[in-house]
């Protein structure tokens, strides 16, 4: 019997109180905060995220609107939103280590996977028994996603596929169990010569090498594939239709990233920021006040845009430019926040002077430029909005 929404919310509160009773929310100025965006999750953070997700799944909150046959609770999507709203009020572990797995890999596999692939991977992904990653970017492709060189060749009997190539900037590949990979299965025509697969990251021939960032962390990886064999049942969509799978996965990615532009990441808790600025004694500086107002207005606008996009989807519509706009809004809001904390701290940003959170914000400022690239470059998103939504002409190729 389906619980009423009120009963469901009451049960969610009981669950959240039971798993967060010993957790205390980090407060501004306590010296424990870290705001680096590409943080390279520690094993402790990964373990905490996995433990929480498993507890949520076992209690019926890990995949609230998912199909029952694949491990979901089978409840309406409004129950999922209600849980997310209640969950934000509790000090749960960071879901960062599982963001790609839950926000991109699982929904793409659910949309395009065969029944065998769904049975093999979906429940594990949602319960965090399995962690996923995205294998799209390549060293020579830049922002041209369709220019992949990783090849997939099928056996002559139509059975297994053999994958060979290299991927780069793969978030979380060093602790992932399954990846969704975009490959080239024919020489042309462009965009119709690609096929997507689920690939076991522990299979023979898969090698993962971490990439060190300027923050000192290593959240991204190179992935080398040498004659990696996978069954045809792990193919996502039809042969040659990988571009459609890739676009769908990017929409899931941009939706997840765009949600952070309106405060989903926890960085934009405006009351906490205001208390921190007051604690520094910088609240009467007009420049600091103006910078704070810029962040506040950007976050408020992003929330309104996100609400409009959610309403459109709820009404049966298809996400449009809101996904790209959400990513651009996030970039701008992060840049504005970087300007604010740099102005508020001044030289204290660059040295451990004892000022609250100075080191945490230094890490953040260093990591903000990476968001102009992650999840699709700002330039690509602007082109997407200009050409596909506004109908503006494409740029003419540069003269050689």
Short mmCIF file of C-alpha atoms in Angstrom, two decimals:
data_model
loop_
_atom_site.label_atom_id
_atom_site.label_comp_id
_atom_site.label_asym_id
_atom_site.label_seq_id
_atom_site.Cartn_x
_atom_site.Cartn_y
_atom_site.Cartn_z
CA UNK A 1 0.00 0.00 0.00
CA UNK A 2 1.39 3.39 -1.03
CA UNK A 3 1.93 5.71 1.96
CA UNK A 4 0.52 9.21 1.85
CA UNK A 5 3.08 11.93 1.18
CA UNK A 6 2.75 13.07 4.80
CA UNK A 7 3.39 9.54 6.10
CA UNK A 8 6.33 9.20 3.74
CA UNK A 9 7.91 12.46 4.94
CA UNK A 10 7.42 11.48 8.58
CA UNK A 11 9.17 8.18 7.92
CA UNK A 12 11.98 9.95 6.07
CA UNK A 13 12.60 12.20 9.09
CA UNK A 14 12.80 9.18 11.39
CA UNK A 15 15.31 7.53 9.07
CA UNK A 16 17.46 10.65 8.69
CA UNK A 17 17.53 11.27 12.41
CA UNK A 18 18.67 7.69 12.97
CA UNK A 19 21.62 7.93 10.57
CA UNK A 20 22.75 11.47 11.40
CA UNK A 21 22.39 11.53 15.21
CA UNK A 22 26.17 11.52 15.67
CA UNK A 23 26.95 13.99 12.90
CA UNK A 24 27.36 17.73 13.53
CA UNK A 25 27.05 20.22 10.72
CA UNK A 26 30.31 22.10 10.07
CA UNK A 27 29.87 25.73 11.04
CA UNK A 28 31.68 28.76 9.57
CA UNK A 29 34.98 29.48 11.21
CA UNK A 30 35.52 26.16 12.93
CA UNK A 31 38.53 25.30 10.80
CA UNK A 32 37.05 22.03 9.51
CA UNK A 33 35.50 23.26 6.26
CA UNK A 34 36.97 22.46 2.84
CA UNK A 35 35.55 24.09 -0.25
CA UNK A 36 37.78 22.72 -2.99
CA UNK A 37 35.53 21.79 -5.94
CA UNK A 38 37.58 18.98 -7.47
CA UNK A 39 38.55 17.51 -4.15
CA UNK A 40 39.71 14.03 -5.02
CA UNK A 41 37.53 12.19 -2.50
CA UNK A 42 39.42 10.49 0.31
CA UNK A 43 38.74 6.84 1.09
CA UNK A 44 37.01 7.98 4.28
CA UNK A 45 34.66 10.23 2.26
CA UNK A 46 33.97 7.46 -0.25
CA UNK A 47 33.22 4.97 2.51
CA UNK A 48 30.89 7.45 4.28
CA UNK A 49 28.97 8.18 1.05
CA UNK A 50 28.62 4.45 0.31
CA UNK A 51 27.46 3.64 3.85
CA UNK A 52 24.81 6.36 3.77
CA UNK A 53 23.53 5.39 0.31
CA UNK A 54 23.23 1.75 1.33
CA UNK A 55 21.33 2.67 4.48
CA UNK A 56 19.01 4.92 2.45
CA UNK A 57 18.43 2.20 -0.15
CA UNK A 58 17.69 -0.49 2.42
CA UNK A 59 15.20 1.85 4.10
CA UNK A 60 13.43 2.52 0.79
CA UNK A 61 14.92 5.97 0.09
CA UNK A 62 17.80 5.07 -2.25
CA UNK A 63 15.74 5.01 -5.47
CA UNK A 64 12.32 6.25 -4.53
CA UNK A 65 10.79 6.59 -8.01
CA UNK A 66 12.67 3.68 -9.60
CA UNK A 67 10.98 0.56 -11.05
CA UNK A 68 10.41 -2.15 -8.45
CA UNK A 69 11.82 -4.86 -10.73
CA UNK A 70 15.25 -3.18 -10.68
CA UNK A 71 15.31 -2.34 -6.98
CA UNK A 72 13.36 0.93 -6.88
CA UNK A 73 10.53 1.79 -4.51
CA UNK A 74 8.11 2.52 -7.37
CA UNK A 75 6.73 5.73 -5.84
CA UNK A 76 5.75 8.91 -7.74
CA UNK A 77 8.49 11.45 -8.46
CA UNK A 78 6.97 13.94 -6.01
CA UNK A 79 8.03 11.58 -3.21
CA UNK A 80 11.61 11.79 -4.48
CA UNK A 81 11.48 15.60 -4.38
CA UNK A 82 9.93 15.56 -0.92
CA UNK A 83 12.74 13.38 0.39
CA UNK A 84 15.39 15.61 -1.17
CA UNK A 85 13.82 18.62 0.53
CA UNK A 86 13.78 16.94 3.95
CA UNK A 87 17.27 15.51 3.47
CA UNK A 88 18.80 18.98 3.03
CA UNK A 89 17.99 19.72 6.65
CA UNK A 90 20.26 16.96 7.97
CA UNK A 91 24.04 16.60 8.21
CA UNK A 92 24.43 13.66 5.85
CA UNK A 93 27.81 12.67 4.34
CA UNK A 94 28.79 14.35 1.09
CA UNK A 95 27.38 12.58 -1.96
CA UNK A 96 30.23 13.92 -4.08
CA UNK A 97 31.95 10.53 -4.51
CA UNK A 98 28.69 9.13 -5.96
CA UNK A 99 27.54 12.14 -8.00
CA UNK A 100 28.55 10.70 -11.40
CA UNK A 101 27.36 7.23 -10.44
CA UNK A 102 23.89 8.27 -9.26
CA UNK A 103 23.34 11.42 -11.33
CA UNK A 104 24.63 10.27 -14.72
CA UNK A 105 25.53 6.59 -15.06
CA UNK A 106 22.47 5.07 -13.39
CA UNK A 107 19.83 7.14 -15.24
CA UNK A 108 21.56 6.62 -18.61
CA UNK A 109 21.79 2.88 -18.05
CA UNK A 110 18.13 2.83 -17.01
CA UNK A 111 17.18 4.67 -20.21
CA UNK A 112 19.24 2.74 -22.76
CA UNK A 113 20.42 -0.52 -21.21
CA UNK A 114 19.21 -3.98 -22.15
CA UNK A 115 17.29 -5.91 -19.53
CA UNK A 116 20.42 -7.97 -18.88
CA UNK A 117 22.53 -4.85 -18.36
CA UNK A 118 19.93 -3.33 -16.06
CA UNK A 119 19.72 -6.52 -14.00
CA UNK A 120 23.52 -6.63 -13.86
CA UNK A 121 24.21 -3.02 -12.83
CA UNK A 122 21.20 -0.90 -11.81
CA UNK A 123 20.44 -2.12 -8.31
CA UNK A 124 24.13 -2.11 -7.47
CA UNK A 125 24.54 1.46 -8.71
CA UNK A 126 21.57 2.71 -6.71
CA UNK A 127 22.70 0.91 -3.55
CA UNK A 128 26.34 1.98 -4.06
CA UNK A 129 27.48 -1.63 -4.22
CA UNK A 130 28.72 -0.55 -7.65
CA UNK A 131 30.15 2.88 -8.54
CA UNK A 132 30.05 4.30 -12.06
CA UNK A 133 32.08 6.73 -14.16
CA UNK A 134 31.80 8.42 -17.57
CA UNK A 135 34.31 7.56 -20.31
CA UNK A 136 33.78 10.25 -22.96
CA UNK A 137 36.65 12.76 -23.23
CA UNK A 138 39.82 11.90 -25.17
CA UNK A 139 43.23 13.61 -25.39
CA UNK A 140 42.94 14.64 -29.05
CA UNK A 141 39.22 15.48 -29.15
CA UNK A 142 39.05 18.65 -27.02
CA UNK A 143 35.45 19.85 -26.89
CA UNK A 144 34.57 17.86 -30.03
CA UNK A 145 32.92 14.88 -28.36
CA UNK A 146 32.12 13.22 -31.69
CA UNK A 147 35.84 12.99 -32.56
CA UNK A 148 36.44 9.93 -30.39
CA UNK A 149 39.11 7.49 -31.54
CA UNK A 150 38.51 4.66 -29.08
CA UNK A 151 37.43 1.76 -31.29
CA UNK A 152 34.95 -1.02 -30.63
CA UNK A 153 35.08 -4.01 -32.97
CA UNK A 154 32.56 -6.84 -32.81
CA UNK A 155 33.47 -10.49 -33.25
CA UNK A 156 32.51 -11.98 -36.61
CA UNK A 157 29.84 -14.12 -34.94
CA UNK A 158 28.06 -11.01 -33.63
CA UNK A 159 28.97 -11.77 -30.04
CA UNK A 160 31.49 -9.89 -27.90
CA UNK A 161 33.06 -6.51 -28.63
CA UNK A 162 36.75 -5.61 -28.31
CA UNK A 163 37.56 -2.07 -27.11
CA UNK A 164 40.89 -0.31 -27.60
CA UNK A 165 41.71 3.36 -26.95
CA UNK A 166 42.28 6.06 -24.34
CA UNK A 167 40.01 8.31 -22.27
CA UNK A 168 40.96 11.28 -20.09
CA UNK A 169 39.52 13.54 -17.33
CA UNK A 170 37.48 10.61 -16.03
CA UNK A 171 36.16 11.59 -12.60
CA UNK A 172 36.34 8.82 -10.02
CA UNK A 173 37.65 6.15 -12.40
CA UNK A 174 40.15 5.05 -9.74
CA UNK A 175 37.34 3.76 -7.53
CA UNK A 176 34.71 2.98 -10.17
CA UNK A 177 33.36 -0.47 -11.01
CA UNK A 178 31.50 0.29 -14.24
CA UNK A 179 31.84 3.01 -16.87
CA UNK A 180 29.67 4.21 -19.71
CA UNK A 181 31.96 4.57 -22.70
CA UNK A 182 31.50 6.21 -26.09
CA UNK A 183 33.33 4.42 -28.92
CA UNK A 184 33.75 4.57 -32.69
CA UNK A 185 32.31 1.51 -34.41
CA UNK A 186 32.53 2.71 -38.04
CA UNK A 187 34.48 5.22 -40.10
CA UNK A 188 31.54 7.46 -40.92
CA UNK A 189 29.33 9.39 -41.35
CA UNK A 190 30.02 11.64 -38.37
CA UNK A 191 27.68 11.34 -35.35
CA UNK A 192 26.26 8.11 -36.80
CA UNK A 193 29.42 6.06 -36.37
CA UNK A 194 29.40 5.92 -32.57
CA UNK A 195 28.15 3.29 -30.12
CA UNK A 196 27.93 3.38 -26.32
CA UNK A 197 28.59 0.52 -23.91
CA UNK A 198 28.77 -0.29 -20.22
CA UNK A 199 32.28 -1.54 -19.44
CA UNK A 200 33.57 -3.36 -16.36
CA UNK A 201 36.36 -1.16 -14.96
CA UNK A 202 38.03 -4.23 -13.44
CA UNK A 203 38.13 -6.18 -16.71
CA UNK A 204 41.49 -7.30 -18.13
CA UNK A 205 42.97 -4.57 -20.33
CA UNK A 206 41.58 -1.59 -18.33
CA UNK A 207 44.29 0.60 -16.76
CA UNK A 208 43.54 3.73 -14.69
CA UNK A 209 46.16 6.44 -14.03
CA UNK A 210 45.32 9.41 -11.72
CA UNK A 211 45.99 12.99 -12.89
CA UNK A 212 47.38 15.47 -10.33
CA UNK A 213 45.66 18.90 -10.20
CA UNK A 214 47.10 22.27 -9.19
CA UNK A 215 45.20 22.02 -5.89
CA UNK A 216 47.29 18.94 -5.09
CA UNK A 217 44.32 16.58 -5.42
CA UNK A 218 43.76 13.83 -7.99
CA UNK A 219 40.06 13.46 -8.79
CA UNK A 220 40.51 12.85 -12.53
CA UNK A 221 42.15 10.01 -14.39
CA UNK A 222 43.47 8.74 -17.68
CA UNK A 223 41.97 5.39 -18.67
CA UNK A 224 43.68 3.08 -21.15
CA UNK A 225 41.77 0.23 -22.78
CA UNK A 226 43.67 -2.55 -24.53
CA UNK A 227 41.58 -5.30 -26.15
CA UNK A 228 38.92 -5.07 -23.46
CA UNK A 229 36.19 -7.59 -24.17
CA UNK A 230 32.54 -6.94 -23.29
CA UNK A 231 29.31 -8.79 -24.21
CA UNK A 232 26.90 -7.32 -26.75
CA UNK A 233 24.26 -7.29 -24.00
CA UNK A 234 26.14 -4.39 -22.39
CA UNK A 235 25.66 -2.20 -25.47
CA UNK A 236 23.51 0.89 -24.76
CA UNK A 237 21.12 1.62 -27.61
CA UNK A 238 21.57 0.48 -31.19
CA UNK A 239 24.87 0.24 -33.03
CA UNK A 240 25.61 3.66 -34.50
CA UNK A 241 23.25 5.44 -32.09
CA UNK A 242 25.86 6.27 -29.47
CA UNK A 243 25.52 9.99 -30.10
CA UNK A 244 21.93 9.91 -28.79
CA UNK A 245 23.11 8.08 -25.67
CA UNK A 246 25.91 10.62 -25.18
CA UNK A 247 23.55 13.60 -25.48
CA UNK A 248 21.13 12.05 -22.99
CA UNK A 249 23.94 11.41 -20.54
CA UNK A 250 25.19 14.99 -20.93
CA UNK A 251 21.69 16.25 -20.17
CA UNK A 252 21.70 14.21 -16.96
CA UNK A 253 25.15 15.64 -16.18
CA UNK A 254 24.15 19.23 -16.83
CA UNK A 255 20.98 18.79 -14.83
CA UNK A 256 23.00 17.53 -11.86
CA UNK A 257 25.61 20.28 -12.19
CA UNK A 258 23.03 22.99 -12.82
CA UNK A 259 21.27 22.12 -9.58
CA UNK A 260 24.37 23.24 -7.72
CA UNK A 261 24.06 26.74 -9.18
CA UNK A 262 21.13 27.41 -6.88
CA UNK A 263 22.68 26.11 -3.70
CA UNK A 264 22.56 22.34 -4.01
CA UNK A 265 26.30 22.03 -3.35
CA UNK A 266 26.10 23.74 0.05
CA UNK A 267 28.59 26.41 -1.02
CA UNK A 268 25.84 28.98 -1.43
CA UNK A 269 24.38 28.98 2.08
CA UNK A 270 23.89 32.73 2.12
CA UNK A 271 23.15 32.96 5.86
CA UNK A 272 26.41 31.15 6.62
CA UNK A 273 28.32 33.43 4.27
CA UNK A 274 26.80 36.51 5.88
CA UNK A 275 27.71 35.25 9.38
CA UNK A 276 31.28 34.56 8.23
CA UNK A 277 31.63 38.06 6.75
CA UNK A 278 30.31 39.62 9.95
CA UNK A 279 32.75 37.50 11.94
CA UNK A 280 35.60 38.91 9.86
CA UNK A 281 34.37 42.44 10.53
CA UNK A 282 34.01 43.07 6.78
CA UNK A 283 30.26 43.62 6.71
CA UNK A 284 30.51 47.42 6.59
CA UNK A 285 32.83 47.51 3.57
CA UNK A 286 30.67 48.67 0.59
CA UNK A 287 32.71 46.61 -1.88
CA UNK A 288 32.19 43.44 0.16
CA UNK A 289 28.47 44.18 0.53
CA UNK A 290 28.18 44.69 -3.24
CA UNK A 291 30.03 41.42 -3.94
CA UNK A 292 27.75 39.58 -1.51
CA UNK A 293 24.68 41.03 -3.24
CA UNK A 294 26.02 39.82 -6.60
CA UNK A 295 26.27 36.24 -5.30
CA UNK A 296 22.86 36.45 -3.63
CA UNK A 297 21.10 37.71 -6.77
CA UNK A 298 22.84 35.09 -8.96
CA UNK A 299 21.81 32.23 -6.69
CA UNK A 300 18.22 33.55 -6.46
CA UNK A 301 17.96 33.77 -10.26
CA UNK A 302 19.37 30.25 -10.63
CA UNK A 303 16.76 28.90 -8.20
CA UNK A 304 13.97 30.47 -10.24
CA UNK A 305 15.37 29.02 -13.47
CA UNK A 306 15.72 25.59 -11.89
CA UNK A 307 12.13 25.70 -10.62
CA UNK A 308 10.90 26.57 -14.10
CA UNK A 309 12.85 23.68 -15.63
CA UNK A 310 11.50 21.24 -13.02
CA UNK A 311 7.93 22.43 -13.68
CA UNK A 312 8.43 21.89 -17.41
CA UNK A 313 9.61 18.33 -16.93
CA UNK A 314 6.82 17.63 -14.43
CA UNK A 315 4.28 18.79 -17.03
CA UNK A 316 5.63 16.29 -19.52
CA UNK A 317 7.96 18.62 -21.39
CA UNK A 318 11.50 17.92 -22.56
CA UNK A 319 14.43 19.78 -20.95
CA UNK A 320 15.64 22.55 -23.25
CA UNK A 321 18.30 25.22 -22.82
CA UNK A 322 17.81 25.21 -19.05
CA UNK A 323 20.44 22.50 -18.65
CA UNK A 324 23.13 24.52 -20.43
CA UNK A 325 21.95 27.72 -18.74
CA UNK A 326 22.17 25.98 -15.37
CA UNK A 327 25.80 25.04 -16.01
CA UNK A 328 26.60 28.63 -17.09
CA UNK A 329 24.79 29.98 -14.02
CA UNK A 330 26.88 27.72 -11.80
CA UNK A 331 30.11 28.97 -13.37
CA UNK A 332 29.09 32.60 -12.92
CA UNK A 333 27.90 32.08 -9.35
CA UNK A 334 31.13 30.32 -8.42
CA UNK A 335 33.18 33.12 -9.99
CA UNK A 336 31.16 35.71 -8.07
CA UNK A 337 31.65 33.74 -4.85
CA UNK A 338 35.39 33.51 -5.56
CA UNK A 339 35.48 37.30 -6.00
CA UNK A 340 33.58 37.79 -2.73
CA UNK A 341 35.81 35.61 -0.55
CA UNK A 342 38.97 36.99 -2.18
CA UNK A 343 37.80 40.53 -1.43
CA UNK A 344 36.72 39.68 2.12
CA UNK A 345 39.99 37.93 3.02
CA UNK A 346 42.44 40.01 0.98
CA UNK A 347 46.06 38.89 1.59
CA UNK A 348 44.83 36.44 4.25
CA UNK A 349 43.63 34.23 1.40
CA UNK A 350 47.23 33.37 0.52
CA UNK A 351 48.57 32.65 4.00
CA UNK A 352 47.51 30.86 7.17
CA UNK A 353 47.01 33.94 9.33
CA UNK A 354 44.47 32.39 11.68
CA UNK A 355 41.52 34.02 9.91
CA UNK A 356 38.53 31.64 9.80
CA UNK A 357 38.43 29.40 6.70
CA UNK A 358 41.26 31.20 4.90
CA UNK A 359 42.85 27.96 3.71
CA UNK A 360 39.49 26.40 2.79
CA UNK A 361 38.66 29.38 0.58
CA UNK A 362 42.14 29.37 -0.97
CA UNK A 363 41.50 25.83 -2.21
CA UNK A 364 38.13 26.93 -3.53
CA UNK A 365 39.52 29.91 -5.46
CA UNK A 366 42.14 27.67 -7.08
CA UNK A 367 39.53 25.15 -8.19
CA UNK A 368 36.92 27.54 -9.64
CA UNK A 369 38.55 27.90 -13.10
CA UNK A 370 38.17 24.16 -13.63
CA UNK A 371 34.38 24.53 -13.62
CA UNK A 372 34.62 26.47 -16.89
CA UNK A 373 35.74 23.18 -18.43
CA UNK A 374 34.05 20.44 -16.40
CA UNK A 375 30.63 19.32 -17.65
CA UNK A 376 31.24 20.97 -21.02
CA UNK A 377 33.12 24.22 -21.54
CA UNK A 378 31.30 27.52 -21.13
CA UNK A 379 31.89 28.21 -24.83
CA UNK A 380 30.18 24.98 -25.88
CA UNK A 381 27.17 25.73 -23.66
CA UNK A 382 26.87 29.24 -25.08
CA UNK A 383 26.96 27.82 -28.59
CA UNK A 384 24.29 25.30 -27.64
CA UNK A 385 21.94 28.02 -26.36
CA UNK A 386 22.70 30.36 -29.28
CA UNK A 387 22.29 27.84 -32.07
CA UNK A 388 19.70 25.35 -30.79
CA UNK A 389 17.49 27.63 -28.72
CA UNK A 390 17.85 31.11 -30.20
CA UNK A 391 18.34 29.94 -33.80
CA UNK A 392 21.44 32.03 -34.36
CA UNK A 393 23.74 31.07 -37.24
CA UNK A 394 26.80 28.94 -36.59
CA UNK A 395 30.23 30.49 -36.58
CA UNK A 396 31.96 30.37 -39.95
CA UNK A 397 35.03 28.10 -40.06
CA UNK A 398 38.26 30.02 -39.65
CA UNK A 399 40.16 30.65 -42.86
CA UNK A 400 43.20 28.42 -43.28
#
